[in-house]
PDB file of C-alpha atoms and ligand atoms in Angstrom:
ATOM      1  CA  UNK A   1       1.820 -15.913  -2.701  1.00 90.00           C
ATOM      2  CA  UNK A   2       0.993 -12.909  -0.696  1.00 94.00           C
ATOM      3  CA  UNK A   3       3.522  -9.459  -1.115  1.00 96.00           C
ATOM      4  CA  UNK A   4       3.004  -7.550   1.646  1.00 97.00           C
ATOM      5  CA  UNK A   5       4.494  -3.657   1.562  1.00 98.00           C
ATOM      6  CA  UNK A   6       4.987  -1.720   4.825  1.00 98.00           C
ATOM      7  CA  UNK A   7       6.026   1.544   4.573  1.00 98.00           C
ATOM      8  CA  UNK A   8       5.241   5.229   5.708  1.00 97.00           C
ATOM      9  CA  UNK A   9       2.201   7.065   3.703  1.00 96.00           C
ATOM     10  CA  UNK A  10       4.257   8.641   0.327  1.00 94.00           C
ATOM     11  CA  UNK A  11       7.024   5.719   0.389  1.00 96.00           C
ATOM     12  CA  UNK A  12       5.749   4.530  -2.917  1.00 95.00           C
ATOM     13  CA  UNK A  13       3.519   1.317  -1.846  1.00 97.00           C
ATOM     14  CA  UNK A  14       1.129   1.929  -4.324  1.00 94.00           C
ATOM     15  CA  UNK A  15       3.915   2.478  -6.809  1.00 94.00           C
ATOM     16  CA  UNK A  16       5.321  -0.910  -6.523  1.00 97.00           C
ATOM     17  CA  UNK A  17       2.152  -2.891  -5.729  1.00 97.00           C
ATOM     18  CA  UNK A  18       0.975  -1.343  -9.533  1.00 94.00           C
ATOM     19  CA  UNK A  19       4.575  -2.066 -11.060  1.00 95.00           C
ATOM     20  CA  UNK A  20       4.283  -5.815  -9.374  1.00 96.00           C
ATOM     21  CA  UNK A  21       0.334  -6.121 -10.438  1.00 94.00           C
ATOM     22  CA  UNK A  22       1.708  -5.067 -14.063  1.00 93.00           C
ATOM     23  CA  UNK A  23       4.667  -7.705 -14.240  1.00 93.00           C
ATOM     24  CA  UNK A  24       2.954 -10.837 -12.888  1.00 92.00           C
ATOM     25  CA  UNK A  25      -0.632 -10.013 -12.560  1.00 93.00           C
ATOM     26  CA  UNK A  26      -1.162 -10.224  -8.900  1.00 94.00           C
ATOM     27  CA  UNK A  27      -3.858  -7.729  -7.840  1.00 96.00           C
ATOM     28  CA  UNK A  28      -3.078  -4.548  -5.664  1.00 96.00           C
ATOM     29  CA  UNK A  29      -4.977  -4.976  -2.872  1.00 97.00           C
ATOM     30  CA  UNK A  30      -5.030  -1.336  -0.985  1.00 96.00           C
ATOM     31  CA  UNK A  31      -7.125  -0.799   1.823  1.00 97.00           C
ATOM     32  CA  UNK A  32      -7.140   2.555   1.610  1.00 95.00           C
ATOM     33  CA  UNK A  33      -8.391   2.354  -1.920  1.00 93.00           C
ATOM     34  CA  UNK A  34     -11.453   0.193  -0.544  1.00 95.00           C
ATOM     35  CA  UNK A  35     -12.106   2.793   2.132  1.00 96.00           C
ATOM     36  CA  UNK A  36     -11.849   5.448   0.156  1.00 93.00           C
ATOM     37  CA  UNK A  37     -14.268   3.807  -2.257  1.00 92.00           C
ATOM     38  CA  UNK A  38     -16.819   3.040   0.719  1.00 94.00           C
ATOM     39  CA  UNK A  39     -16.260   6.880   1.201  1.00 93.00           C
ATOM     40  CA  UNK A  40     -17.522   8.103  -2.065  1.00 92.00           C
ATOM     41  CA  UNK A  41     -20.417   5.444  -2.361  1.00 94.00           C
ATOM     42  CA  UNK A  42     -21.657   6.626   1.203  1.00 94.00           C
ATOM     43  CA  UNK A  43     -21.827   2.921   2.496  1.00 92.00           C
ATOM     44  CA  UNK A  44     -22.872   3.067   6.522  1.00 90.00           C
ATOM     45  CA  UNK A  45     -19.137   1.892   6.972  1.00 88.00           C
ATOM     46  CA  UNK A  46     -17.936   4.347   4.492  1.00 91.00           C
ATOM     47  CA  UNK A  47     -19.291   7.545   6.625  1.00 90.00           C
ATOM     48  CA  UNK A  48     -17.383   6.190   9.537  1.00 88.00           C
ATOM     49  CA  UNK A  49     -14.558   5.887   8.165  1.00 93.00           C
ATOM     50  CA  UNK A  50     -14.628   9.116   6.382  1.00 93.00           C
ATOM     51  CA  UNK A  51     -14.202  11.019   9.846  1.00 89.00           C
ATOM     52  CA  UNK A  52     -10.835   8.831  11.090  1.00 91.00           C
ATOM     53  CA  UNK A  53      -9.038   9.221   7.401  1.00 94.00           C
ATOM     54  CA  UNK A  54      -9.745  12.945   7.489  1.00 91.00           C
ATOM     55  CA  UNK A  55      -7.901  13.419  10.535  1.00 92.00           C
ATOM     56  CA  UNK A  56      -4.864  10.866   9.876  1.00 94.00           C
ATOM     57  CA  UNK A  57      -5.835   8.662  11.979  1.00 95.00           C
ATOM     58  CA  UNK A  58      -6.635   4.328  11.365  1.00 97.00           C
ATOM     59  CA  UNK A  59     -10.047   3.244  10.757  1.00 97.00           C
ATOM     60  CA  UNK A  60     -11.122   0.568  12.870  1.00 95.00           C
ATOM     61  CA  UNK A  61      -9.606  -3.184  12.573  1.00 97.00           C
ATOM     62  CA  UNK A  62     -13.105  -4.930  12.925  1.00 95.00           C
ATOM     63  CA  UNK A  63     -14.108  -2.291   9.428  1.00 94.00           C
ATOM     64  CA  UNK A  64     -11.486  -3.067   7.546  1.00 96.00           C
ATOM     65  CA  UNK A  65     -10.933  -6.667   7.816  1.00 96.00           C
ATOM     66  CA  UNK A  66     -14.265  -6.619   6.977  1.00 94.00           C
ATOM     67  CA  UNK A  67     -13.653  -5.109   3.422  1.00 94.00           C
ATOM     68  CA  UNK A  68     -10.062  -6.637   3.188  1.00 96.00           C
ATOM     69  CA  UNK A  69     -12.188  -9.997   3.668  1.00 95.00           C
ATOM     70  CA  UNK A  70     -14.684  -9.343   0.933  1.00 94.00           C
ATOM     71  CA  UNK A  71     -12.007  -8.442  -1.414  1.00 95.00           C
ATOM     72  CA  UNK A  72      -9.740 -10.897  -1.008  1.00 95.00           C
ATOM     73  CA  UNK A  73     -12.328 -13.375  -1.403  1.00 94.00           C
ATOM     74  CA  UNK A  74     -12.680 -12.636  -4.915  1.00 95.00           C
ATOM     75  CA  UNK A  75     -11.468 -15.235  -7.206  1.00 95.00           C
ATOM     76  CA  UNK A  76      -8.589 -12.815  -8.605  1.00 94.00           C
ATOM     77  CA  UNK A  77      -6.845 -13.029  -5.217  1.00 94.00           C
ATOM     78  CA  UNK A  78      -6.818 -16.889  -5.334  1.00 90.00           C
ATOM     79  CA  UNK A  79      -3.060 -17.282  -6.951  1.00 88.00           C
ATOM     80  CA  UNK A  80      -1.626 -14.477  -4.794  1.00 92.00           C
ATOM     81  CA  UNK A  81      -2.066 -10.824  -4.015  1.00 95.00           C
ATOM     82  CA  UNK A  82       0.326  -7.649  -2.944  1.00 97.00           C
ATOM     83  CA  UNK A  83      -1.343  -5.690   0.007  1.00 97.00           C
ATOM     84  CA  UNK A  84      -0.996  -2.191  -0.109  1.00 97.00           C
ATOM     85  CA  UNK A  85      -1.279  -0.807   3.318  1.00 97.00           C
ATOM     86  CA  UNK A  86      -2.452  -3.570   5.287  1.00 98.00           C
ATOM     87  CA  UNK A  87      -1.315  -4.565   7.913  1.00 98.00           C
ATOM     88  CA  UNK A  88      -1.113  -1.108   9.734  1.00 98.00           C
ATOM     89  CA  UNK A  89      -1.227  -2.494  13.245  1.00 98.00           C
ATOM     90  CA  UNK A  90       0.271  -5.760  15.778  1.00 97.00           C
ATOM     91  CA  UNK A  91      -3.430  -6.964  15.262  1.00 97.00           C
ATOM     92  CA  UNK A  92      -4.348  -6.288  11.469  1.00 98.00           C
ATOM     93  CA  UNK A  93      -1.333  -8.727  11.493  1.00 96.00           C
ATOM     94  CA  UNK A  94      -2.695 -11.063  13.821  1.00 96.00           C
ATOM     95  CA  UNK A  95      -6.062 -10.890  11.784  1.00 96.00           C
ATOM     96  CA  UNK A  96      -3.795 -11.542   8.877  1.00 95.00           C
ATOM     97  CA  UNK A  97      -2.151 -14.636   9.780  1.00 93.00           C
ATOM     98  CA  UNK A  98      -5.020 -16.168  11.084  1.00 93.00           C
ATOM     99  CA  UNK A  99      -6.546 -15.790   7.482  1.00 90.00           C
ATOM    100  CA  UNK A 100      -4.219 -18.491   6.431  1.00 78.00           C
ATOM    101  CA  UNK A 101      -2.473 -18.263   2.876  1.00 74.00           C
ATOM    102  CA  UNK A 102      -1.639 -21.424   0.959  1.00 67.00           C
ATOM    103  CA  UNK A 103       1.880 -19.993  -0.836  1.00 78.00           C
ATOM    104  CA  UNK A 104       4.520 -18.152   0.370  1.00 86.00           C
ATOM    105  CA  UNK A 105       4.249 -14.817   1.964  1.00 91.00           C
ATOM    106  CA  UNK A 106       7.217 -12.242   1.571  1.00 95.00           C
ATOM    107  CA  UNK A 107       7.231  -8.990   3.176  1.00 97.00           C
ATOM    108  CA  UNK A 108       9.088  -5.412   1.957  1.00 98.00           C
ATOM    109  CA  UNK A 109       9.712  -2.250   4.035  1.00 98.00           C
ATOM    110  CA  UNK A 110       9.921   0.671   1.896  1.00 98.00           C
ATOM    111  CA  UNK A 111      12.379   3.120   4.096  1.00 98.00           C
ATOM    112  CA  UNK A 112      12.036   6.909   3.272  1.00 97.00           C
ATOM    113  CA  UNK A 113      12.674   9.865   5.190  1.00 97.00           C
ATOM    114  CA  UNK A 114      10.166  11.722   6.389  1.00 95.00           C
ATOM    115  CA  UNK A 115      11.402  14.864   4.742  1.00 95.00           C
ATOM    116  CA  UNK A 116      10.928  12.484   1.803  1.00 95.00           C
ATOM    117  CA  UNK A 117       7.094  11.628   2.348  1.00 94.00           C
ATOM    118  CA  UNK A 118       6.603  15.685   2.683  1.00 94.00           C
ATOM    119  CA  UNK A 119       7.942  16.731  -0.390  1.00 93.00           C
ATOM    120  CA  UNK A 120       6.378  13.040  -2.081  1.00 93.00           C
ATOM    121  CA  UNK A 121       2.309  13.811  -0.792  1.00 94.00           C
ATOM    122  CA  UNK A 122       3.026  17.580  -1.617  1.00 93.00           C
ATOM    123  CA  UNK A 123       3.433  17.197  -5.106  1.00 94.00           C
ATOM    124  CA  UNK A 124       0.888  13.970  -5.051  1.00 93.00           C
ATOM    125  CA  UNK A 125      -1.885  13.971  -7.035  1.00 95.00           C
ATOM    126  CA  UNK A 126      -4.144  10.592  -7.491  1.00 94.00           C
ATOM    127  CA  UNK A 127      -6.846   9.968  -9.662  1.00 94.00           C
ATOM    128  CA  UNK A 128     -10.575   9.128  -7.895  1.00 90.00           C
ATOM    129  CA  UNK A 129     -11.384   7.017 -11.003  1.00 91.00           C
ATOM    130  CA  UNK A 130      -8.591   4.421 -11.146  1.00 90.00           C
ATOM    131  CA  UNK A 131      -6.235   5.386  -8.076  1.00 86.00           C
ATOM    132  CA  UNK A 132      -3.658   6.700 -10.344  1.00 91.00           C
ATOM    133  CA  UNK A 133      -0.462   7.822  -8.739  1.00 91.00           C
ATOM    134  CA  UNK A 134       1.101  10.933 -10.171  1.00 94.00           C
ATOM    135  CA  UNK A 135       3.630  13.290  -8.918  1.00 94.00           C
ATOM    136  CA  UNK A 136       3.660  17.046 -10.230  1.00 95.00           C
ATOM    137  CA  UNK A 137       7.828  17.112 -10.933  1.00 92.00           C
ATOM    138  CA  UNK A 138       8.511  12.856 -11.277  1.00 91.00           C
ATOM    139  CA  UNK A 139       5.452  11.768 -12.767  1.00 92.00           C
ATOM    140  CA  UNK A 140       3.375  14.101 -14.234  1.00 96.00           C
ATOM    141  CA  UNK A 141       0.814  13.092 -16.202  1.00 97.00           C
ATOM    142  CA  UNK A 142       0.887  13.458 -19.850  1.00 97.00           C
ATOM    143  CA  UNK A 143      -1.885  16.309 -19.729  1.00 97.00           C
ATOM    144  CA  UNK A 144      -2.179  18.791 -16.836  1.00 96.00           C
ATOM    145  CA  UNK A 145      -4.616  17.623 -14.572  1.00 97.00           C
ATOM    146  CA  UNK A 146      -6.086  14.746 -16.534  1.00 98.00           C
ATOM    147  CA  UNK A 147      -5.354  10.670 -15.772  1.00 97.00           C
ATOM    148  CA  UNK A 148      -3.237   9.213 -18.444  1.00 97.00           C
ATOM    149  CA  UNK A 149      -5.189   6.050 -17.842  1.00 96.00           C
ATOM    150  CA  UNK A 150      -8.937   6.535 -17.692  1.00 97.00           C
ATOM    151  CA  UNK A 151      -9.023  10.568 -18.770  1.00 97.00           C
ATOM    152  CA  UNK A 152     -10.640  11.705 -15.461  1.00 97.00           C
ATOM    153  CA  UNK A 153      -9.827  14.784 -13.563  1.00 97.00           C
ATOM    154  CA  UNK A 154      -6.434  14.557 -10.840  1.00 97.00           C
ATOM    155  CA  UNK A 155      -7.021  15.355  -7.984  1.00 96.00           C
ATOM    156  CA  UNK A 156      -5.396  15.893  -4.408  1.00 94.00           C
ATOM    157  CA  UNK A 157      -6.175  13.592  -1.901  1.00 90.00           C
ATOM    158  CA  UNK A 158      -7.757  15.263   1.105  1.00 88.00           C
ATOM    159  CA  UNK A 159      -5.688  13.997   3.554  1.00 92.00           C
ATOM    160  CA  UNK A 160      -2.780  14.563   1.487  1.00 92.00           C
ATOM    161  CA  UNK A 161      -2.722  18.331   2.982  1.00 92.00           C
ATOM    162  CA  UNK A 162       0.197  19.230   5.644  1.00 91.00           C
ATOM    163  CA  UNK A 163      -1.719  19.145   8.613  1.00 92.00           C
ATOM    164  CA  UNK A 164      -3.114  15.207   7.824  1.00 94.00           C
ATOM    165  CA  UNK A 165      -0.198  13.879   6.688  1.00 94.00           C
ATOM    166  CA  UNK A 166       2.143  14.818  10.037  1.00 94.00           C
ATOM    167  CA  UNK A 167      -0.465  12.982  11.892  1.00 96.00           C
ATOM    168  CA  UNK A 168      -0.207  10.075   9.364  1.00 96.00           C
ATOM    169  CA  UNK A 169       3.495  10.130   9.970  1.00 96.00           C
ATOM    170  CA  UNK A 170       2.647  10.199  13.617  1.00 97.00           C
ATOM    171  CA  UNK A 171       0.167   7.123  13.239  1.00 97.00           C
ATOM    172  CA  UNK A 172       2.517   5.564  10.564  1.00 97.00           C
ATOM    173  CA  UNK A 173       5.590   5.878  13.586  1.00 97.00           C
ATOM    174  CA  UNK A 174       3.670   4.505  16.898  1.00 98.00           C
ATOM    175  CA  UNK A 175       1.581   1.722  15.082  1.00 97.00           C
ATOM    176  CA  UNK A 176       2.892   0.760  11.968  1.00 97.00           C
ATOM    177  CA  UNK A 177       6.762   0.693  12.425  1.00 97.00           C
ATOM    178  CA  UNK A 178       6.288  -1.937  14.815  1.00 97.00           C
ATOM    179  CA  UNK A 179       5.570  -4.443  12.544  1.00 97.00           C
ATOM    180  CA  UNK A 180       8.940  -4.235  11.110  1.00 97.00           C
ATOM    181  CA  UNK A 181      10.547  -6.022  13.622  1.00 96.00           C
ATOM    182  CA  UNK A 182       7.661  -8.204  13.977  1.00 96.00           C
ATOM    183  CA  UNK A 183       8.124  -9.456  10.547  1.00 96.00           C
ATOM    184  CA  UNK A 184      12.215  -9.090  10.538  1.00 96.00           C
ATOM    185  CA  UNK A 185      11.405 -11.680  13.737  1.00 95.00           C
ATOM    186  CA  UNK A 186      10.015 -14.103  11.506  1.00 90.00           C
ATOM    187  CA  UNK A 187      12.471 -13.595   8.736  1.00 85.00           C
ATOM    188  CA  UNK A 188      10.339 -12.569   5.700  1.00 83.00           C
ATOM    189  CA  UNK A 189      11.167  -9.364   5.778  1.00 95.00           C
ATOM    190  CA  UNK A 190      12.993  -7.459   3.088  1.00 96.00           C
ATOM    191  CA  UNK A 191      14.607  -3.734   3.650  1.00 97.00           C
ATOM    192  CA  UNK A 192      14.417  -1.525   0.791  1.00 98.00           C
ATOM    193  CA  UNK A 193      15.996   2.213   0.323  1.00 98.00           C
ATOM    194  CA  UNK A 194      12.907   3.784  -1.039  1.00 97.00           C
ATOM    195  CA  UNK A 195      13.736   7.544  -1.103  1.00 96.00           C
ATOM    196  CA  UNK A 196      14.877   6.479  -4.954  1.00 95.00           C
ATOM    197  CA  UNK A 197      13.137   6.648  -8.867  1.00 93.00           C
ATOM    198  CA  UNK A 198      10.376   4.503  -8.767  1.00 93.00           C
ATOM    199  CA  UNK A 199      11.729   2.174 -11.555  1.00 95.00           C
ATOM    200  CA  UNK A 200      14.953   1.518  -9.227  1.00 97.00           C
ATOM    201  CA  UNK A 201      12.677   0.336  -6.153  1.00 97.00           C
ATOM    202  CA  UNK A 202      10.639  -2.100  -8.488  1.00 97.00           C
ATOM    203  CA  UNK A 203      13.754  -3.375  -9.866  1.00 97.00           C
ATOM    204  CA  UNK A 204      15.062  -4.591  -6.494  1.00 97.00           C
ATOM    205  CA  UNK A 205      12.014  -5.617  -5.497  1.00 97.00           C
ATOM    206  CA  UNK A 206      11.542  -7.569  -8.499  1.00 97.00           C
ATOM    207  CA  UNK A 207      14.877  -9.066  -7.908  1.00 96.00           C
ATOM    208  CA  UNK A 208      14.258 -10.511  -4.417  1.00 95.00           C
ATOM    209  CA  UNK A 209      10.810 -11.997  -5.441  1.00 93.00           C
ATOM    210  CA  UNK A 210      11.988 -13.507  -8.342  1.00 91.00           C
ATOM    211  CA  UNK A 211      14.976 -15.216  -5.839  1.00 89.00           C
ATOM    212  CA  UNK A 212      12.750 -15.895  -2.974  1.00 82.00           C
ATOM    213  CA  UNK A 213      10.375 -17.559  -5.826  1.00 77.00           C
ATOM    214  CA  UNK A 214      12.833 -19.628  -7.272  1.00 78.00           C
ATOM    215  CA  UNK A 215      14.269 -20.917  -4.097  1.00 64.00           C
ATOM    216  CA  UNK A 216      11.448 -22.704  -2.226  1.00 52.00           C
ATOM    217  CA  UNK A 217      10.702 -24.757  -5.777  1.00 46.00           C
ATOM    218  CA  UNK A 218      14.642 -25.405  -6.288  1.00 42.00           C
ATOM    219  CA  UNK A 219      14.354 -27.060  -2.798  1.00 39.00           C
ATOM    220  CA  UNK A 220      11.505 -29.221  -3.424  1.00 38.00           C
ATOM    221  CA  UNK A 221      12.735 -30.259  -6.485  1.00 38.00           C
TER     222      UNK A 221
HETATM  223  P1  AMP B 301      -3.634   4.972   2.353  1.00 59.52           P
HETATM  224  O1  AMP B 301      -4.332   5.141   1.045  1.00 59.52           O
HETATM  225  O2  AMP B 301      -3.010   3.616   2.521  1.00 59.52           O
HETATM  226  O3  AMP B 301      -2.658   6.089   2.636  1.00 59.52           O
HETATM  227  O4  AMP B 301      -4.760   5.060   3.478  1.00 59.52           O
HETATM  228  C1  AMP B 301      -5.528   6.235   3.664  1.00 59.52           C
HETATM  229  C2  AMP B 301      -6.204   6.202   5.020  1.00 59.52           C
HETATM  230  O5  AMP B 301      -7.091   5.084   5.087  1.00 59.52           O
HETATM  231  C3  AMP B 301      -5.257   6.014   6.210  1.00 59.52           C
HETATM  232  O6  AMP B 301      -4.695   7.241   6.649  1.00 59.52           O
HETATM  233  C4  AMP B 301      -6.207   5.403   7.243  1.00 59.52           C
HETATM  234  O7  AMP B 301      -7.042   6.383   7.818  1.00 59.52           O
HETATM  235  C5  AMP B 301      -7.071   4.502   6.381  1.00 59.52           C
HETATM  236  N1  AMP B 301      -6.507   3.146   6.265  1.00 59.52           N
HETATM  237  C6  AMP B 301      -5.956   2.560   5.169  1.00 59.52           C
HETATM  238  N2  AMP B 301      -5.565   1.306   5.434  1.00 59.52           N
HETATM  239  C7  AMP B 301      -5.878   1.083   6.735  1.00 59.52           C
HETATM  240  C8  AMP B 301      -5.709  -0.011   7.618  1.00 59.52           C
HETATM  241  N3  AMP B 301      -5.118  -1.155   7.216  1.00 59.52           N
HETATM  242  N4  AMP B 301      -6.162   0.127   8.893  1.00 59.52           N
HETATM  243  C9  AMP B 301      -6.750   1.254   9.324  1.00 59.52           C
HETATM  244  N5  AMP B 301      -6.922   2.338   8.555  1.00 59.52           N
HETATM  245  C10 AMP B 301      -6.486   2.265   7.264  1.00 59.52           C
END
């Protein structure tokens, strides 16, 4: 089974994708976690990605299928994965389908304003360990500045700073968005209000998965 979430920077991808890898065990596959992680080891493909996520902008589809490859070859992936910010483009979901996938693939779109994803990346703060989401006012960790998980240091994502994330939400709006329809075309897609608590968006999502799993197995029964 592969989950895929769309959804603007700050809709709560990450969020779910950790809620979903905590109730069924599928891993949370985020590109931008991998990038970020070529980033801070200094890998050749890490320093050129390093420039385009600075400035809001995508890294290049030939990089990260590259690193989406490597991952998901891993034999965690093998019963199913959710992907966390992948596909961002019409061709990252070309590349995707021509990966193949033996299960079912189902496909959210968490909607938020973008008043929403301002106020949301504002008050973010992530941890560099273990990608920890916080927020300062909804989800503050139990200790000022420290991750609840693995004890290191918060902090806030570079590109988490006004200026970056309007020219995510302009990336997010001419390349991203598109998919939407793409997906709604092929009728795996699933519309979620995700300007609400985080618990309230997993629930629903939960829901639908646990229909659209049921449902395929009813029918071959
Ligand atoms: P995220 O953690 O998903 O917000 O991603 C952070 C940054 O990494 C984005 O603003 C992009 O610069 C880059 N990035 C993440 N995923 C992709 C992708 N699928 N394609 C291109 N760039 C990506």
């Amino acid at each position: 089974m592969r989950i895929i979430l769309l959804g603007a920077p700050g809709s709560g991808k990450g969020t779910v994708a950790e809620g979903l890898r905590s109730a069924y065990g599928f891993p949370k596959i985020s590109t931008g976690d991998l990038l970020r992680e070529a980033v801070r080891e200094k890998t050749p493909l890490g320093l050129v990605a390093a420039s385009q996520m600075g400035k809001g902008g995508l890294v290049d589809d030939a990089t990260v299928l590259a690193l989406l490859r490597e991952r998901l070859a891993r034999p965690d992936c093998r019963e199913g994965y959710v992907l966390d910010g992948y596909p961002r483009n019409l061709s990252q979901a070309d590349s995707l389908d021509a990966l193949g996938l033996a299960g079912p693939e189902i496909v959210f779109d968490l909607q938020v304003s973008d008043e929403v994803v301002l106020e949301r990346l504002a008050n973010r703060r992530t941890c560099p360990n273990c990608e920890a989401i916080y927020h300062l006012v909804n989800k503050p960790p139990k200790k000022a500045g420290v991750c609840d998980v693995c004890g290191a240091a918060l902090v806030q994502r570079n590109d988490d700073t006004p200026e970056v994330i309007r020219e995510r939400l302009k990336t997010y709006h001419a390349k991203t968005e598109p998919l939407v329809a793409r997906y709604a075309a092929k009728g795996d897609l699933h519309r979620i209000d995700g300007g609400r608590a985080a618990g309230d968006v997993i629930r629903d999502v939960r829901r639908i998965l646990e229909t659209a799993l049921k449902g395929p197995a009813r029918a071959g029964e």
